[in-house]
PDB file of C-alpha atoms in Angstrom:
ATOM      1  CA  UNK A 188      -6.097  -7.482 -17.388  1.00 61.00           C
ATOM      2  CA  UNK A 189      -9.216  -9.574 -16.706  1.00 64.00           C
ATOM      3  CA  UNK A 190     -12.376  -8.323 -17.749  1.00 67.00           C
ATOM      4  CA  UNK A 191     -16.354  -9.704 -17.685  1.00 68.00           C
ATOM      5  CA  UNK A 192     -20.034  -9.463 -18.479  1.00 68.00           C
ATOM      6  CA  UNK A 193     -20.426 -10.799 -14.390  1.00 67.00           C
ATOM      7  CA  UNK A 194     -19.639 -10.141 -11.439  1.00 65.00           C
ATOM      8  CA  UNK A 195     -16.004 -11.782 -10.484  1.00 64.00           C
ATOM      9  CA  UNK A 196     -12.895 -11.428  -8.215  1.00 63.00           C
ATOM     10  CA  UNK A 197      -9.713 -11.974  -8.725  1.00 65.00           C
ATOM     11  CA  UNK A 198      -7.034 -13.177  -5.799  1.00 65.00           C
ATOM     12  CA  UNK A 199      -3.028 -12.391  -7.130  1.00 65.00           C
ATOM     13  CA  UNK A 200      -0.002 -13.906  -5.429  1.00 62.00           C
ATOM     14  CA  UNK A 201       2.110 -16.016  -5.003  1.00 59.00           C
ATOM     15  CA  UNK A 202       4.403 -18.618  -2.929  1.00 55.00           C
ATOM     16  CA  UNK A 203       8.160 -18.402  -2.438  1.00 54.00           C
ATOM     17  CA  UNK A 204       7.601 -14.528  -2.477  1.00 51.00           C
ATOM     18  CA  UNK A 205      10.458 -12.749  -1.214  1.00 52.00           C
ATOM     19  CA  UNK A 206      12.041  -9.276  -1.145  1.00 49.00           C
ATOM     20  CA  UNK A 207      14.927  -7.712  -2.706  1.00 49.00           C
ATOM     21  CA  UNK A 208      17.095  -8.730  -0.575  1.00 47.00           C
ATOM     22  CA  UNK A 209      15.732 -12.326  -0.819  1.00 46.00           C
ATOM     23  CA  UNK A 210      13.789 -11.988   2.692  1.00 48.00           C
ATOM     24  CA  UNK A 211      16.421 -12.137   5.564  1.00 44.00           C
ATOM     25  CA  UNK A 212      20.281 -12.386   5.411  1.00 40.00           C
ATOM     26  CA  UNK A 213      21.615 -15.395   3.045  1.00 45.00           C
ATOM     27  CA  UNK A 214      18.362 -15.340   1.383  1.00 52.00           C
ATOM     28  CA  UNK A 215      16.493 -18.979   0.493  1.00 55.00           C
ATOM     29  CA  UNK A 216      13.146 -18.326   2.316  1.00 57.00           C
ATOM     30  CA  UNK A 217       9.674 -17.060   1.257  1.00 56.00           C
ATOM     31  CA  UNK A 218       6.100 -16.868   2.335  1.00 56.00           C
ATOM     32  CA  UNK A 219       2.392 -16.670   0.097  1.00 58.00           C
ATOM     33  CA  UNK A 220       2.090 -13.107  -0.408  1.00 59.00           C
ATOM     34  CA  UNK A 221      -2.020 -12.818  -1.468  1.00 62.00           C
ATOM     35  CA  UNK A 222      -4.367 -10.124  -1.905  1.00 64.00           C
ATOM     36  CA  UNK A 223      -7.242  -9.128  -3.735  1.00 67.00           C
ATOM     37  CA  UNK A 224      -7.034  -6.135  -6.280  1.00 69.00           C
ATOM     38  CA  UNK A 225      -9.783  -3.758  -6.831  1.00 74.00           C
ATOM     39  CA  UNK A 226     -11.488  -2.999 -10.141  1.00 75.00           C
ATOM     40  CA  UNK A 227      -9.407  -0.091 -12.214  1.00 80.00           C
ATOM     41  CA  UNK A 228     -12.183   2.571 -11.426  1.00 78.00           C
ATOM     42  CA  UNK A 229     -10.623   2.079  -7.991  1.00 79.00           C
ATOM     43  CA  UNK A 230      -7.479   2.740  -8.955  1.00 88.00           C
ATOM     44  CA  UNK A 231      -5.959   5.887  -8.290  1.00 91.00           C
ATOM     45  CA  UNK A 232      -2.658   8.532  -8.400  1.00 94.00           C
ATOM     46  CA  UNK A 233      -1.710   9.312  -5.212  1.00 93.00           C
ATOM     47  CA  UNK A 234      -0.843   6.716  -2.269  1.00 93.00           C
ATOM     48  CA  UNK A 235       0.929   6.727   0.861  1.00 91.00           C
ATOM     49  CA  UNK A 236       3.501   4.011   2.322  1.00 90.00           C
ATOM     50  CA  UNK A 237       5.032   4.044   5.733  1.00 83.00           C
ATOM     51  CA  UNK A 238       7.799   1.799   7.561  1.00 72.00           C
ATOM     52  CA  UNK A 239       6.626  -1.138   9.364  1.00 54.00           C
ATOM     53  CA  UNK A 240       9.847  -0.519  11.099  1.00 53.00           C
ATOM     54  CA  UNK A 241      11.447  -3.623   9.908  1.00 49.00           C
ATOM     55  CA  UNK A 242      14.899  -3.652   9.042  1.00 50.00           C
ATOM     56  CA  UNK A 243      15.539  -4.102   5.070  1.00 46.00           C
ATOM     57  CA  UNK A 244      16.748  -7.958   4.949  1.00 47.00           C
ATOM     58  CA  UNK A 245      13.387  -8.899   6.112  1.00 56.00           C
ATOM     59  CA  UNK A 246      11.967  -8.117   2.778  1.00 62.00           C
ATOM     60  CA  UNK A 247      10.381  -4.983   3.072  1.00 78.00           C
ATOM     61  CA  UNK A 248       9.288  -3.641  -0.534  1.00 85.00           C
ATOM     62  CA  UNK A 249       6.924  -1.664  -2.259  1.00 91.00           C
ATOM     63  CA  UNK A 250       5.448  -2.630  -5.821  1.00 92.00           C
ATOM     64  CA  UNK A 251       3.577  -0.056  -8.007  1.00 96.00           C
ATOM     65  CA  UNK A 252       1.999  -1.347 -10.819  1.00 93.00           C
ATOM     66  CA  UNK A 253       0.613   0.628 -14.023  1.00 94.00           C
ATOM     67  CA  UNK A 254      -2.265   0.287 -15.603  1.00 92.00           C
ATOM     68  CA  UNK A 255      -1.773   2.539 -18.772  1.00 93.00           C
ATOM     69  CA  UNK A 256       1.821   2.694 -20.661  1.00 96.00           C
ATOM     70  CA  UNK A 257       4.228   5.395 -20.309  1.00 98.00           C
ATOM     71  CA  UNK A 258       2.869   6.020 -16.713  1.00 98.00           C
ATOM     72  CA  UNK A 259       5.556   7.963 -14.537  1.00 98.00           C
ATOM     73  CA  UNK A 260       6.209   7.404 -10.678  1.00 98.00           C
ATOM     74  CA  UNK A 261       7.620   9.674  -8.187  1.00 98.00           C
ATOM     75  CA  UNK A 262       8.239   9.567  -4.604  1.00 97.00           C
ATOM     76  CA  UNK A 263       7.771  12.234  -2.224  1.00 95.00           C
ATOM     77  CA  UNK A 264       7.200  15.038  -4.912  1.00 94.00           C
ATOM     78  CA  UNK A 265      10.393  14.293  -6.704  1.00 96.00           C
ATOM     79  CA  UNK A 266      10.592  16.813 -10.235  1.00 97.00           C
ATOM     80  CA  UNK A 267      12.140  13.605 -11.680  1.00 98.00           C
ATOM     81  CA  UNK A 268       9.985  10.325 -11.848  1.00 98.00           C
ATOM     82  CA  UNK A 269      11.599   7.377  -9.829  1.00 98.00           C
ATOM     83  CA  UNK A 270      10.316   5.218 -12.811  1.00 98.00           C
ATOM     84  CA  UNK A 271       8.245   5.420 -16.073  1.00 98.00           C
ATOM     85  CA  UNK A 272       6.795   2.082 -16.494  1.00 97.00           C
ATOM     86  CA  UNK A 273       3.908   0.402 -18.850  1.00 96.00           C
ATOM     87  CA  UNK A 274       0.689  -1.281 -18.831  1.00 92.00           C
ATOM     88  CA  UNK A 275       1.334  -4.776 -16.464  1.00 88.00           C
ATOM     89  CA  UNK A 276       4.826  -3.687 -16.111  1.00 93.00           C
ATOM     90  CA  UNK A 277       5.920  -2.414 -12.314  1.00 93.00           C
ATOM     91  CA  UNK A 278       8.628  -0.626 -10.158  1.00 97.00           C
ATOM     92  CA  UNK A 279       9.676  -1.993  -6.628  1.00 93.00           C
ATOM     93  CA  UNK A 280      11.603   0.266  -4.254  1.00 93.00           C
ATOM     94  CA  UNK A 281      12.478   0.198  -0.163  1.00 88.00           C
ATOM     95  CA  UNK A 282      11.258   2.964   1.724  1.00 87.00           C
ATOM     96  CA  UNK A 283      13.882   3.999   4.166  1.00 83.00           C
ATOM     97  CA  UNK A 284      16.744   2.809   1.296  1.00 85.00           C
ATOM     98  CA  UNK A 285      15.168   4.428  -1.531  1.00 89.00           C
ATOM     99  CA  UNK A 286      13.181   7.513  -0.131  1.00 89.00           C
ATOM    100  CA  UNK A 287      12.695   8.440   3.507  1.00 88.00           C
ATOM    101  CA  UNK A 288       9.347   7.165   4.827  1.00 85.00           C
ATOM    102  CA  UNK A 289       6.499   8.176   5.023  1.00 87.00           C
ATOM    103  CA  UNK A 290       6.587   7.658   1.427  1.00 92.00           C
ATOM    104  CA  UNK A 291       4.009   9.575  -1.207  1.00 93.00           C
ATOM    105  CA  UNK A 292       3.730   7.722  -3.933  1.00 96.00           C
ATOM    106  CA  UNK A 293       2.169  10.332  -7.114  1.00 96.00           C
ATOM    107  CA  UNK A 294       1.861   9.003 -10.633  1.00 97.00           C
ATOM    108  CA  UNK A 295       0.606  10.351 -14.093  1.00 97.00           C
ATOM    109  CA  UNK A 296      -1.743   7.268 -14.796  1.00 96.00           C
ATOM    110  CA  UNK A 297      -3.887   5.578 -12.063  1.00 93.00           C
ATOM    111  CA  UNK A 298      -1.864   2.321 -10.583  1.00 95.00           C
ATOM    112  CA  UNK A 299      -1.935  -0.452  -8.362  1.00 91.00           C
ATOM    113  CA  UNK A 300       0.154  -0.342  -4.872  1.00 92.00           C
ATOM    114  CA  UNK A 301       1.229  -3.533  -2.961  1.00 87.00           C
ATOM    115  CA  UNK A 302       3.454  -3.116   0.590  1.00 86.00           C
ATOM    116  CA  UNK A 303       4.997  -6.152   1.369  1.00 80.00           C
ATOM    117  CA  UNK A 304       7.140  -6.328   4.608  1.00 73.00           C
ATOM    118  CA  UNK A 305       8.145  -8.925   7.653  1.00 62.00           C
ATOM    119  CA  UNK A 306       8.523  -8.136  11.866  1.00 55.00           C
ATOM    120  CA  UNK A 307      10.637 -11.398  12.112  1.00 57.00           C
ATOM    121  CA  UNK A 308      13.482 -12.676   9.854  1.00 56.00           C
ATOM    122  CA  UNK A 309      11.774 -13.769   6.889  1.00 58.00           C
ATOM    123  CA  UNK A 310       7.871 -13.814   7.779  1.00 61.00           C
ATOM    124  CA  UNK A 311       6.136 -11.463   5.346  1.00 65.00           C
ATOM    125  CA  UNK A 312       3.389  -9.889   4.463  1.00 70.00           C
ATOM    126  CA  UNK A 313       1.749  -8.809   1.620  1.00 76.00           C
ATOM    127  CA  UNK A 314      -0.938  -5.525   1.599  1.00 81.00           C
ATOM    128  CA  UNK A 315      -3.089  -4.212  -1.176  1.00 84.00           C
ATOM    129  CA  UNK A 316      -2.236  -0.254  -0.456  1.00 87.00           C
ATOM    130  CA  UNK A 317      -5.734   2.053  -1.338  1.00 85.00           C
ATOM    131  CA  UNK A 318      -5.152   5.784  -2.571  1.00 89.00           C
ATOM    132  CA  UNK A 319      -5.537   8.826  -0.915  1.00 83.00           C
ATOM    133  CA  UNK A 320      -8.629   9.340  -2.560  1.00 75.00           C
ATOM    134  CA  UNK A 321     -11.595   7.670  -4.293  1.00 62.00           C
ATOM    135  CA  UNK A 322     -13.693   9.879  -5.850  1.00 58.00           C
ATOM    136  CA  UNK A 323     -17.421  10.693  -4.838  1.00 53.00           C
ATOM    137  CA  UNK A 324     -16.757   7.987  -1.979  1.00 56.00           C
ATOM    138  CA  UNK A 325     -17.343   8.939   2.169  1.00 56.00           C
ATOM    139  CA  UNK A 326     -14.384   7.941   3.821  1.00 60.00           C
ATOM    140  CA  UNK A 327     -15.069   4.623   6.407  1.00 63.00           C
ATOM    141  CA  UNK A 328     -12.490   2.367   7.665  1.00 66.00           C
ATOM    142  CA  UNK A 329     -13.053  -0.872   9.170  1.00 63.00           C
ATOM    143  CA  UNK A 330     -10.418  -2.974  11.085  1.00 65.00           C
ATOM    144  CA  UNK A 331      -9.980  -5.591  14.031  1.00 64.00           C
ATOM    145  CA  UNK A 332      -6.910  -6.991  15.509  1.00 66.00           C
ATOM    146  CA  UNK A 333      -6.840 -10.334  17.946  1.00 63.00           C
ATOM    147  CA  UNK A 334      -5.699 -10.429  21.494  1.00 68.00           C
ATOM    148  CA  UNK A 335      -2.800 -12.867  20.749  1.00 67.00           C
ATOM    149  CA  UNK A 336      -0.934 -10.042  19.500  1.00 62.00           C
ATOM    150  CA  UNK A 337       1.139  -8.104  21.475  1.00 64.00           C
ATOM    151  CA  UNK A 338       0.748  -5.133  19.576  1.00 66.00           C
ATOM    152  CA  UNK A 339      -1.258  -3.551  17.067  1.00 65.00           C
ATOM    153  CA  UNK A 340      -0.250  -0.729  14.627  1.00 66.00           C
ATOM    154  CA  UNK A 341      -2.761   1.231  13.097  1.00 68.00           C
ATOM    155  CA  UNK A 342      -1.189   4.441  10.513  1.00 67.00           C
ATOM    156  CA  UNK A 343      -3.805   7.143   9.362  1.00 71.00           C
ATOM    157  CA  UNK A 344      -2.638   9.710   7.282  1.00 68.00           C
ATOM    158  CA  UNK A 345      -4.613  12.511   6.255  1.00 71.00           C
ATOM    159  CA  UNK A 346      -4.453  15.893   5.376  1.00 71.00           C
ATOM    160  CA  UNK A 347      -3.466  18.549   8.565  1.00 75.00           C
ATOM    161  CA  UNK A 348      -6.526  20.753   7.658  1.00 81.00           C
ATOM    162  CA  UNK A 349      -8.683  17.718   7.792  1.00 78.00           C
ATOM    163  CA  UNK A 350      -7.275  16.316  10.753  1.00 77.00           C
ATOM    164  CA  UNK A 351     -10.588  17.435  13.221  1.00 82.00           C
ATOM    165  CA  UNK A 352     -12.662  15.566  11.466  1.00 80.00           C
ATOM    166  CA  UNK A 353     -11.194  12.200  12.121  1.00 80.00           C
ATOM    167  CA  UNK A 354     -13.292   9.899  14.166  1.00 80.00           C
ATOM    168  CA  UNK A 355     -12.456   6.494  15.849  1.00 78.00           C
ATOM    169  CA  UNK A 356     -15.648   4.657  16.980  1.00 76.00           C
ATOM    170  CA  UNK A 357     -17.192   8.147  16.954  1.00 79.00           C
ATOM    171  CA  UNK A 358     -14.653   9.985  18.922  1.00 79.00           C
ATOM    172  CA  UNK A 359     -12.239  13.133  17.840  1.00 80.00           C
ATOM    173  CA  UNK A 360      -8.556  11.695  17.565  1.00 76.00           C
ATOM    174  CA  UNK A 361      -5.863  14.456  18.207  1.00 68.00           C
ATOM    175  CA  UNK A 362      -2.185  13.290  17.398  1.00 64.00           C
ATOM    176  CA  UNK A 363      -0.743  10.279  18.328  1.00 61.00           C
ATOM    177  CA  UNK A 364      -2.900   8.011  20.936  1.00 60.00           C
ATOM    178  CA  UNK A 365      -2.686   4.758  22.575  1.00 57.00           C
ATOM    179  CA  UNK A 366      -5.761   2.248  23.690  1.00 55.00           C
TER     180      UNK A 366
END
């Protein structure tokens, strides 16, 4: 835990990073998985995790990290928790190996969510996942793609009952669309 009297960030990763099946078939690559974590006020107990749609050799992980000890995990409303873990310590599972995706991701203590996953062989990626909900916070979204992609996946999720009040760039979104 880092802590301060100023104002500071703090930028975790690695290189060499690497799933649990050790990135593609035969293992013995890796890429810098980075992100930036948010203060623990932004922590929070309930996240969600989808499929990039990758197949599992490419890496394809989730890591949940606690903040306070004796925090339990459980995936998609399980009675049992997946994993009780401590402050600093973490559990890493597969969605589609270990629970059918979309994943939701409840825990007893607030905690830290990381995605990492790959669309070719062993390239990854690493994501800092946000939770459902922050308290006392409107709900804006910013993104951007580039045009030398080929195609660009963008996964809301958000409660049915809530679902008319989505907006993209000021517009009602119904279902499933494509730009």
């Amino acid at each position: 835990r880092v802590t301060a009297d100023a104002d500071f960030t703090v930028i975790s990763g690695g290189r060499g990073f690497s799933g649990p099946a050790g990135c593609a078939v035969g293992g013995g690559c890796g890429d810098a998985g980075f992100d930036m974590p948010v203060t623990t006020a932004f922590l929070g107990t309930t996240h969600v995790v989808t499929s990039p749609g990758t197949d599992n050799n490419s890496g394809e992980s989730v890591r949940v990290i606690a903040d306070v000890d004796g925090t339990q995990v459980f995936l998609n409303g399980a009675a049992a928790p997946a994993a009780t873990i401590n402050a600093g310590q973490f559990f890493v599972f597969v969605p589609g190996t270990d629970a059918p995706p979309p994943v939701l991701i409840t825990s007893t203590q607030p905690v830290t969510v990381f995605q990492s996953g790959g669309s070719v062989g062993c390239e990854l990626g690493t994501s800092y996942i946000p939770p459902l909900y922050f308290p006392n916070v409107q709900s804006s979204v910013s993104f951007t793609t580039t045009n030398t992609l080929p195609t660009h996946t963008v996964n809301v999720v958000i409660a049915a009952a809530d679902e008319p009040s989505l907006r993209l760039d000021g517009y009602p979104i119904a279902g499933a669309f494509s730009l």
